[in-house]
GROMACS .gro file of C-alpha atoms in nm:
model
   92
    1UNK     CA    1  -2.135  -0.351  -0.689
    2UNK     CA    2  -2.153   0.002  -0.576
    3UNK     CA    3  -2.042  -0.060  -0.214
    4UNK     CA    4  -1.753  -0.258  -0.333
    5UNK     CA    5  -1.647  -0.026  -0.575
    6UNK     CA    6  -1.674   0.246  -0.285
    7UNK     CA    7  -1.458  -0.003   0.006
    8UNK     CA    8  -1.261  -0.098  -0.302
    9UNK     CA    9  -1.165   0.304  -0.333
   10UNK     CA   10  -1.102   0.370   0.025
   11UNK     CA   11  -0.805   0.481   0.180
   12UNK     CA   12  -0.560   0.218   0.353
   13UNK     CA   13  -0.601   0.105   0.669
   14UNK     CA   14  -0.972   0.137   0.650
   15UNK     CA   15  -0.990  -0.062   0.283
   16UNK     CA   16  -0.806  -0.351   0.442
   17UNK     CA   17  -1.014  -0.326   0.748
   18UNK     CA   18  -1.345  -0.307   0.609
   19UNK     CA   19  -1.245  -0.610   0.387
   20UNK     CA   20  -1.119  -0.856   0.685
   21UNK     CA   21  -1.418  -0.818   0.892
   22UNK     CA   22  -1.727  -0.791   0.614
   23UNK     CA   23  -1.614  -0.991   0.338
   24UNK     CA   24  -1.417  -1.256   0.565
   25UNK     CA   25  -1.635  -1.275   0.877
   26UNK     CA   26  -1.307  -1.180   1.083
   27UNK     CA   27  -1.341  -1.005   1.461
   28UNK     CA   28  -1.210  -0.699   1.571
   29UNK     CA   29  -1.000  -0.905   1.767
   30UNK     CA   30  -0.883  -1.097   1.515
   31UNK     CA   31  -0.793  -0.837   1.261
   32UNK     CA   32  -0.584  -0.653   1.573
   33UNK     CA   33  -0.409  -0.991   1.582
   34UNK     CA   34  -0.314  -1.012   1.221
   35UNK     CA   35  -0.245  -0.654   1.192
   36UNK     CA   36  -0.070  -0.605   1.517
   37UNK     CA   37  -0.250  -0.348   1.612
   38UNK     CA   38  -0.441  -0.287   1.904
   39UNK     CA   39  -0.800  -0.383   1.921
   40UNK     CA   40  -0.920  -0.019   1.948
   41UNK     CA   41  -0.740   0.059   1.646
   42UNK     CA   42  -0.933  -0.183   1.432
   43UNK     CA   43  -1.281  -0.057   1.635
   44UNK     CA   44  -1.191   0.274   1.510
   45UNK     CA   45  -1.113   0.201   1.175
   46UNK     CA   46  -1.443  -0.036   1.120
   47UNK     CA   47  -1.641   0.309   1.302
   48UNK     CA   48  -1.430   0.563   1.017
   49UNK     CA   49  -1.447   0.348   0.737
   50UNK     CA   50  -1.790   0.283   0.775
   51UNK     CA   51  -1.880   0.659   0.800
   52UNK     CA   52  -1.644   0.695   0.526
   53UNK     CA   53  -1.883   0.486   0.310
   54UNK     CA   54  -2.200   0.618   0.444
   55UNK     CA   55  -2.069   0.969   0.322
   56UNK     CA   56  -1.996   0.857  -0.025
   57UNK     CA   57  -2.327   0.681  -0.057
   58UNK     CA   58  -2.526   0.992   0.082
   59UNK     CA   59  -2.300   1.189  -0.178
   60UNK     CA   60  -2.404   0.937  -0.499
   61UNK     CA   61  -2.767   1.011  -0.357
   62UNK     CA   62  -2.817   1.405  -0.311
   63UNK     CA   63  -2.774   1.336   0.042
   64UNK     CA   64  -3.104   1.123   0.093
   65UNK     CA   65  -2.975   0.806   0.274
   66UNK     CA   66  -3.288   0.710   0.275
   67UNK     CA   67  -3.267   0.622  -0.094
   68UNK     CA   68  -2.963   0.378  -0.026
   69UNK     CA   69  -3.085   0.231   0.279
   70UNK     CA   70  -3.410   0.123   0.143
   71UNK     CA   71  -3.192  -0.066  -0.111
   72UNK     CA   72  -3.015  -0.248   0.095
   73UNK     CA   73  -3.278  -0.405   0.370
   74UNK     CA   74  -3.357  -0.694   0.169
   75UNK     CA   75  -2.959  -0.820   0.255
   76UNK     CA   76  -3.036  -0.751   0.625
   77UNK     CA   77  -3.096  -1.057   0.774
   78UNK     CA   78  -3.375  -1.172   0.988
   79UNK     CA   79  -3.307  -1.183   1.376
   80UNK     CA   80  -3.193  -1.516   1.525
   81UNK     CA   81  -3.532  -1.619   1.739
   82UNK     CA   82  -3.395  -1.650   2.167
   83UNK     CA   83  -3.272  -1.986   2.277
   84UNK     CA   84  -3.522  -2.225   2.418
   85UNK     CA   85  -3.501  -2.183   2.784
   86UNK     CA   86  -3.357  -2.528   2.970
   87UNK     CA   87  -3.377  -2.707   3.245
   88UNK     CA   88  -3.692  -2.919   3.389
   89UNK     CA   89  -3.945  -2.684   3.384
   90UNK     CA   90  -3.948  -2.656   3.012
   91UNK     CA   91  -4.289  -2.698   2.923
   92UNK     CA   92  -4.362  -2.885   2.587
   0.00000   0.00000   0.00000
């Protein structure tokens, strides 16, 4: 709830930004598309609004991101393991 209360209080174009690509699963890519924007613009926004929100959350913890961070491993999730490697000398 706090992090979407924070995006939810950002500034426009980084609000908007911040939305399409973490809350809808959109690319950089795509957001330039639907924004008409170039694709740098939207990499720059995603960089600034994140350290926008980063700022606010060091601010709601006396500046110990530590605090914050810790809370939000758990919705990290785990790395994907490497494809299996293919062709014949797979061994089974």
């Amino acid at each position: 709830r706090t992090i979407a209360a924070i995006v939810g209080a950002l500034e426009e174009p980084f609000r908007e930004t911040l939305l399409l690509r973490y809350f809808e699963g959109r690319s950089a890519a795509d957001i330039a598309r639907a924004l008409c924007v170039p694709a740098g613009t939207v990499r720059w926004r995603l960089k600034e609004g994140l350290e926008r929100v980063r700022r606010r959350l060091d601010e709601r913890h006396g500046g110990d991101r530590r605090r914050w961070v810790r809370a939000l491993l758990p919705l990290v999730p785990e790395p994907m393991p490497p494809p299996a490697p293919r062709g014949r000398w797979l061994l089974l």
